[in-house]
Amino acid sequence: MMSSEELAKAYHTIVEKEASIVASSEIKEGEWYPIANPRYSLNKNDLKELLRAKGFNDPEKMIEALIKQGFLIRVPNRSEDSDSTKLRSLHMDVLVRSSQITTKYGRPPYALSCKFALLKSQIPSKKDRRIIPSETGDKYSSNLNNAIFSFFDNGDLAKTYISIIKDYLKDSGLDIYQSTVLRNMLQSEKSTHALIAPTGAGKTEIYLFYLLAKLIKFRIVEREKNKRVLLVYPRKTLTVDQAYRLIKLLRIANKYLKPYDITLTFAIRDGDTLKKLEDARGPFRGINCPNCENKTLIFSENGRIACENCKEKYEFVKTLRSETEKADIIATNPWALETRLVDSTTEDVNVRTLSNIGLIVFDEAHEYRGLGGGIISSLINIIKEMNSDNLDLVFSSATIPEPKTFISKLSGDNNCEIYDFDESIRRNLVGEKLTILSYLVMNPQYSWNTYCQLWSVLMAFLAYAYERCGIKQPPQSILFINNLKELKRIHSGYIENIRLGEPKDHLSNQLSSLEPYCYWHYLSAESREEVRERTLNGDLYEELEKRVCEMHSQLSKEERRELIRRLREGKGLVVLSTSSLELGVDYDGVSFVFNVGLDNPISLIQRVGRGGRRDKTMNTVLGIFLIRAIPTEMLRIYDENFIKALSKMSGESYSLFVTSDNPQIRKRAMLIESIARVAKKGLPTYASKGSKGPIKSERDLLAFIENILEEI
Amino acid sequence: MVKNDLQEDLRLYLKKIAEVIKRKEGTEVIDENEILDRLGRIRDYLLQADKVISELENISDQNFFKALNDKYTDIKKHFNEINEVDSIFVDNINKIIYILRELENLCKTKEDEILNNRKVFRGREEDAHKKIRKKIVNLKKIIVELEEESLELRDLADKMKDQSKGITPEIIDLLNSLKFGGDIWAHELVAKISGLRSVSGDLYSEETTIEGVIWPDEEE
């Protein structure tokens, strides 16, 4: 039986071959090529030969499987033809059609030019994830096993910890990167660690297992009842995404830790954390139940959460602000962290809670650059000073150029350990990810916003057509745009387009499917006529309307949760998003990422990194960058370093700064530190109702300022 | 700036806020709205004066009207230059007060002249002089009101400047809001004092003080 890794590799081989036909030249990875031949096709027999020559077993079956899953598309000349030996890969087909989008058949395309590049990278696959700590396994398994035993210095506890990992990973395991890094972290004498590895490399599992080990050690070995772990995420969506994994891990861990009479608890402390018990109703942040994985968790009695489907109770998740202070693991964001640090209340996470921290994890650490980085760096320093014992710091990111310099500055620790995803790791991995990158330069005479509307029509129709063909999880797309007004214009323009019957002209049976203007080939032969009729009658409006959604800060929490749920379920969506979906969140079925404009390379890498995850996408993503006809964007394509770095998805041409020496930042840090000291004395700091906030009279303000002055 | 300088800077700033609060205790709070109200009233009086002066154009002699109108145009010019409470504000008010006094003198001289000549004219001319005098008396009343409002305004501006010496307008806003029943959270105070605030996770700077940089080779 062929594995999903093999199938993905066969698909990548086909795309590479196809790319050389589209470019009309041999292709080298990480270099840009023009689309020279947009009316191409691949012959099925040639593909079989190609796969056979590359050593794949049973190419016939592979091609059929790829056709069945919609990754290879038949491109017949006439719409009546149901069978054709002419094929194209889904990703290259979308690329070519995207490059030629126009308002009317025969008119010049919106894009003046289009170039593309291929980039293959090694990422861990199911096959790579097989390492389980054990005495008798291979060197990775036994090394990790030994590291765990020496970390706990208690055989029973080490065995319990290993059981938790095994149970969490179920039939899977750790890959080389994960096991090596976890082993090194457990053995390391250093207190600052940075995991720098591409998206999908499994950094989250590493720090989750590490924090679990630390917490177990605090509670059972060191008998430290109050030491806690802090998780800092820059975005709420990311916090919620990671909370699912943490709840899943703690559910298992608490089961195994029962004999030790401890229960590890978890809380999210941000602006959405409940103030009153009366508010505890409905779903809990849209997080799915880790037990049945079927339904979202809901609030049950006393603010506790449970699954409405399997009735599993999650008593260890603390949901009220008054309980968060007692949680062993607290997930928060930098701004909530700063406020908590200056709070003297006893009914919430406060300065004393933060004076008992054993480990802080900062996910997506590249986000803490510039002034924000300066503030985080100062908060770290303050927390370090508040904590008398050693404080461990873990940073995680996919995109930090010169990580040593950046992490040293952020953490204030020059002796930090960087765990790179280096060549020695890559060459031992079976899994492979293919990234197809493309940049389109807009014709200044046309509207780039209209182009985005038409691209949304293409992607929404593609998803609709795939669903009609019986493909359960049709490909999904994310269109990133930083400007909310323009995002809304794209959406309203899209609605207007489909109201006018789009993509009716693209379904004309006069067109050959090799014409980039044609979209009917996405449908099965028997449904083409019917869909054409429906489109002409305007009956497709509702089907297409629901597929394009907005994602930005103006949506309510419920709307955002609902959208993320639909995206996760693979409903064939085209999401128009601001930076909300940019970071670290896993959406399995995203195959196409479109970015309006050229942002900084770190952001572009993160955005393209949202696609091509797991088998549902054949580990392939097409990332399109739209270069608008404005000088700041047009001129960047002549910046050789930038464009070269882009083709390699490398942030090396870009520097991340931590503005920790800025006088304003330093003054703010001094102020925060002084207020934190006032809070530690138990005096009112007016950061929350529990610390007598807000200040209501000049007398209180005067007393507060005088208290701060004493601490400076 | 080295750490100690920054620390000292912060300490001084907080001390200043404390001083302002102490100084304000028991004294009247200066509300910017009060200034705006007074400016509005001056504007109304100027409109009334406008009307009286245009009526005088038809009944009084041209020399008097011209002198009157020149002074009045000057007042309006200075008034229009007032936008906000800044250093120019007090200058302009001072100039307005000075011209108002000149205008008052001018009216007084004309009134005296009419009073002295009241037995000389009879009939239509006497009526005309009576009318002019009536207008001048009206104008004088308006001028007195204008002068009073301007003096109040100058006092307010002086007090305001004195109170806020060395403190950013944001802090003054906060203090004023407290006086009028508002409240302040710790994070707001931190943002106002440090000049850095967070909007949806992005930092914005509220302070735009630029200090000159001394290059190493320029140092003495």
JSON list of N, CA, C and O in Angstrom, two decimals, chain A residues 331-351:
[
{"chain": "A", "resi": 331, "resn": "ALA", "atom": "N", "xyz": [-1.65, 30.78, 30.36]},
{"chain": "A", "resi": 331, "resn": "ALA", "atom": "CA", "xyz": [-1.38, 31.29, 29.01]},
{"chain": "A", "resi": 331, "resn": "ALA", "atom": "C", "xyz": [-1.87, 32.73, 28.96]},
{"chain": "A", "resi": 331, "resn": "ALA", "atom": "O", "xyz": [-2.97, 33.03, 29.41]},
{"chain": "A", "resi": 332, "resn": "THR", "atom": "N", "xyz": [-1.05, 33.60, 28.42]},
{"chain": "A", "resi": 332, "resn": "THR", "atom": "CA", "xyz": [-1.44, 35.02, 28.39]},
{"chain": "A", "resi": 332, "resn": "THR", "atom": "C", "xyz": [-0.82, 35.70, 27.18]},
{"chain": "A", "resi": 332, "resn": "THR", "atom": "O", "xyz": [-0.20, 35.05, 26.33]},
{"chain": "A", "resi": 333, "resn": "ASN", "atom": "N", "xyz": [-0.99, 37.02, 27.10]},
{"chain": "A", "resi": 333, "resn": "ASN", "atom": "CA", "xyz": [-0.34, 37.78, 26.03]},
{"chain": "A", "resi": 333, "resn": "ASN", "atom": "C", "xyz": [0.48, 38.90, 26.67]},
{"chain": "A", "resi": 333, "resn": "ASN", "atom": "O", "xyz": [0.32, 39.18, 27.85]},
{"chain": "A", "resi": 334, "resn": "PRO", "atom": "N", "xyz": [1.37, 39.53, 25.91]},
{"chain": "A", "resi": 334, "resn": "PRO", "atom": "CA", "xyz": [2.29, 40.49, 26.53]},
{"chain": "A", "resi": 334, "resn": "PRO", "atom": "C", "xyz": [1.60, 41.62, 27.28]},
{"chain": "A", "resi": 334, "resn": "PRO", "atom": "O", "xyz": [2.09, 42.07, 28.30]},
{"chain": "A", "resi": 335, "resn": "TRP", "atom": "N", "xyz": [0.43, 42.08, 26.76]},
{"chain": "A", "resi": 335, "resn": "TRP", "atom": "CA", "xyz": [-0.19, 43.26, 27.38]},
{"chain": "A", "resi": 335, "resn": "TRP", "atom": "C", "xyz": [-0.88, 42.88, 28.67]},
{"chain": "A", "resi": 335, "resn": "TRP", "atom": "O", "xyz": [-0.85, 43.63, 29.65]},
{"chain": "A", "resi": 336, "resn": "ALA", "atom": "N", "xyz": [-1.50, 41.69, 28.67]},
{"chain": "A", "resi": 336, "resn": "ALA", "atom": "CA", "xyz": [-2.11, 41.22, 29.90]},
{"chain": "A", "resi": 336, "resn": "ALA", "atom": "C", "xyz": [-1.01, 40.95, 30.92]},
{"chain": "A", "resi": 336, "resn": "ALA", "atom": "O", "xyz": [-1.15, 41.25, 32.11]},
{"chain": "A", "resi": 337, "resn": "LEU", "atom": "N", "xyz": [0.11, 40.43, 30.44]},
{"chain": "A", "resi": 337, "resn": "LEU", "atom": "CA", "xyz": [1.23, 40.13, 31.34]},
{"chain": "A", "resi": 337, "resn": "LEU", "atom": "C", "xyz": [1.71, 41.40, 32.05]},
{"chain": "A", "resi": 337, "resn": "LEU", "atom": "O", "xyz": [1.94, 41.40, 33.26]},
{"chain": "A", "resi": 338, "resn": "GLU", "atom": "N", "xyz": [1.83, 42.47, 31.29]},
{"chain": "A", "resi": 338, "resn": "GLU", "atom": "CA", "xyz": [2.30, 43.72, 31.87]},
{"chain": "A", "resi": 338, "resn": "GLU", "atom": "C", "xyz": [1.33, 44.23, 32.95]},
{"chain": "A", "resi": 338, "resn": "GLU", "atom": "O", "xyz": [1.74, 44.65, 34.03]},
{"chain": "A", "resi": 339, "resn": "THR", "atom": "N", "xyz": [0.04, 44.13, 32.65]},
{"chain": "A", "resi": 339, "resn": "THR", "atom": "CA", "xyz": [-0.96, 44.59, 33.62]},
{"chain": "A", "resi": 339, "resn": "THR", "atom": "C", "xyz": [-0.96, 43.71, 34.86]},
{"chain": "A", "resi": 339, "resn": "THR", "atom": "O", "xyz": [-1.08, 44.19, 35.99]},
{"chain": "A", "resi": 340, "resn": "ARG", "atom": "N", "xyz": [-0.82, 42.39, 34.64]},
{"chain": "A", "resi": 340, "resn": "ARG", "atom": "CA", "xyz": [-0.81, 41.47, 35.79]},
{"chain": "A", "resi": 340, "resn": "ARG", "atom": "C", "xyz": [0.38, 41.75, 36.69]},
{"chain": "A", "resi": 340, "resn": "ARG", "atom": "O", "xyz": [0.34, 41.57, 37.89]},
{"chain": "A", "resi": 341, "resn": "LEU", "atom": "N", "xyz": [1.47, 42.15, 36.08]},
{"chain": "A", "resi": 341, "resn": "LEU", "atom": "CA", "xyz": [2.71, 42.38, 36.82]},
{"chain": "A", "resi": 341, "resn": "LEU", "atom": "C", "xyz": [2.58, 43.57, 37.78]},
{"chain": "A", "resi": 341, "resn": "LEU", "atom": "O", "xyz": [3.30, 43.66, 38.77]},
{"chain": "A", "resi": 342, "resn": "VAL", "atom": "N", "xyz": [1.69, 44.50, 37.47]},
{"chain": "A", "resi": 342, "resn": "VAL", "atom": "CA", "xyz": [1.56, 45.67, 38.34]},
{"chain": "A", "resi": 342, "resn": "VAL", "atom": "C", "xyz": [0.30, 45.58, 39.20]},
{"chain": "A", "resi": 342, "resn": "VAL", "atom": "O", "xyz": [-0.15, 46.56, 39.76]},
{"chain": "A", "resi": 343, "resn": "ASP", "atom": "N", "xyz": [-0.27, 44.38, 39.27]},
{"chain": "A", "resi": 343, "resn": "ASP", "atom": "CA", "xyz": [-1.52, 44.23, 40.03]},
{"chain": "A", "resi": 343, "resn": "ASP", "atom": "C", "xyz": [-1.26, 43.59, 41.39]},
{"chain": "A", "resi": 343, "resn": "ASP", "atom": "O", "xyz": [-0.56, 42.59, 41.49]},
{"chain": "A", "resi": 344, "resn": "SER", "atom": "N", "xyz": [-1.85, 44.20, 42.43]},
{"chain": "A", "resi": 344, "resn": "SER", "atom": "CA", "xyz": [-1.64, 43.67, 43.78]},
{"chain": "A", "resi": 344, "resn": "SER", "atom": "C", "xyz": [-2.84, 42.86, 44.26]},
{"chain": "A", "resi": 344, "resn": "SER", "atom": "O", "xyz": [-2.86, 42.42, 45.41]},
{"chain": "A", "resi": 345, "resn": "THR", "atom": "N", "xyz": [-3.83, 42.66, 43.40]},
{"chain": "A", "resi": 345, "resn": "THR", "atom": "CA", "xyz": [-5.04, 41.94, 43.81]},
{"chain": "A", "resi": 345, "resn": "THR", "atom": "C", "xyz": [-4.70, 40.51, 44.27]},
{"chain": "A", "resi": 345, "resn": "THR", "atom": "O", "xyz": [-3.68, 39.94, 43.85]},
{"chain": "A", "resi": 346, "resn": "THR", "atom": "N", "xyz": [-5.59, 39.97, 45.09]},
{"chain": "A", "resi": 346, "resn": "THR", "atom": "CA", "xyz": [-5.37, 38.57, 45.47]},
{"chain": "A", "resi": 346, "resn": "THR", "atom": "C", "xyz": [-6.34, 37.68, 44.71]},
{"chain": "A", "resi": 346, "resn": "THR", "atom": "O", "xyz": [-6.34, 36.47, 44.87]},
{"chain": "A", "resi": 347, "resn": "GLU", "atom": "N", "xyz": [-7.18, 38.29, 43.88]},
{"chain": "A", "resi": 347, "resn": "GLU", "atom": "CA", "xyz": [-8.23, 37.52, 43.20]},
{"chain": "A", "resi": 347, "resn": "GLU", "atom": "C", "xyz": [-7.96, 37.34, 41.72]},
{"chain": "A", "resi": 347, "resn": "GLU", "atom": "O", "xyz": [-8.88, 37.17, 40.92]},
{"chain": "A", "resi": 348, "resn": "ASP", "atom": "N", "xyz": [-6.73, 37.43, 41.32]},
{"chain": "A", "resi": 348, "resn": "ASP", "atom": "CA", "xyz": [-6.41, 37.30, 39.91]},
{"chain": "A", "resi": 348, "resn": "ASP", "atom": "C", "xyz": [-4.90, 37.03, 39.83]},
{"chain": "A", "resi": 348, "resn": "ASP", "atom": "O", "xyz": [-4.20, 37.10, 40.84]},
{"chain": "A", "resi": 349, "resn": "VAL", "atom": "N", "xyz": [-4.42, 36.75, 38.63]},
{"chain": "A", "resi": 349, "resn": "VAL", "atom": "CA", "xyz": [-2.98, 36.62, 38.46]},
{"chain": "A", "resi": 349, "resn": "VAL", "atom": "C", "xyz": [-2.37, 37.96, 38.87]},
{"chain": "A", "resi": 349, "resn": "VAL", "atom": "O", "xyz": [-2.82, 39.01, 38.42]},
{"chain": "A", "resi": 350, "resn": "ASN", "atom": "N", "xyz": [-1.41, 37.93, 39.75]},
{"chain": "A", "resi": 350, "resn": "ASN", "atom": "CA", "xyz": [-0.88, 39.19, 40.28]},
{"chain": "A", "resi": 350, "resn": "ASN", "atom": "C", "xyz": [0.64, 39.13, 40.38]},
{"chain": "A", "resi": 350, "resn": "ASN", "atom": "O", "xyz": [1.26, 38.16, 39.95]},
{"chain": "A", "resi": 351, "resn": "VAL", "atom": "N", "xyz": [1.19, 40.16, 40.96]},
{"chain": "A", "resi": 351, "resn": "VAL", "atom": "CA", "xyz": [2.65, 40.26, 41.02]},
{"chain": "A", "resi": 351, "resn": "VAL", "atom": "C", "xyz": [3.27, 39.09, 41.80]},
{"chain": "A", "resi": 351, "resn": "VAL", "atom": "O", "xyz": [4.36, 38.61, 41.46]}
]
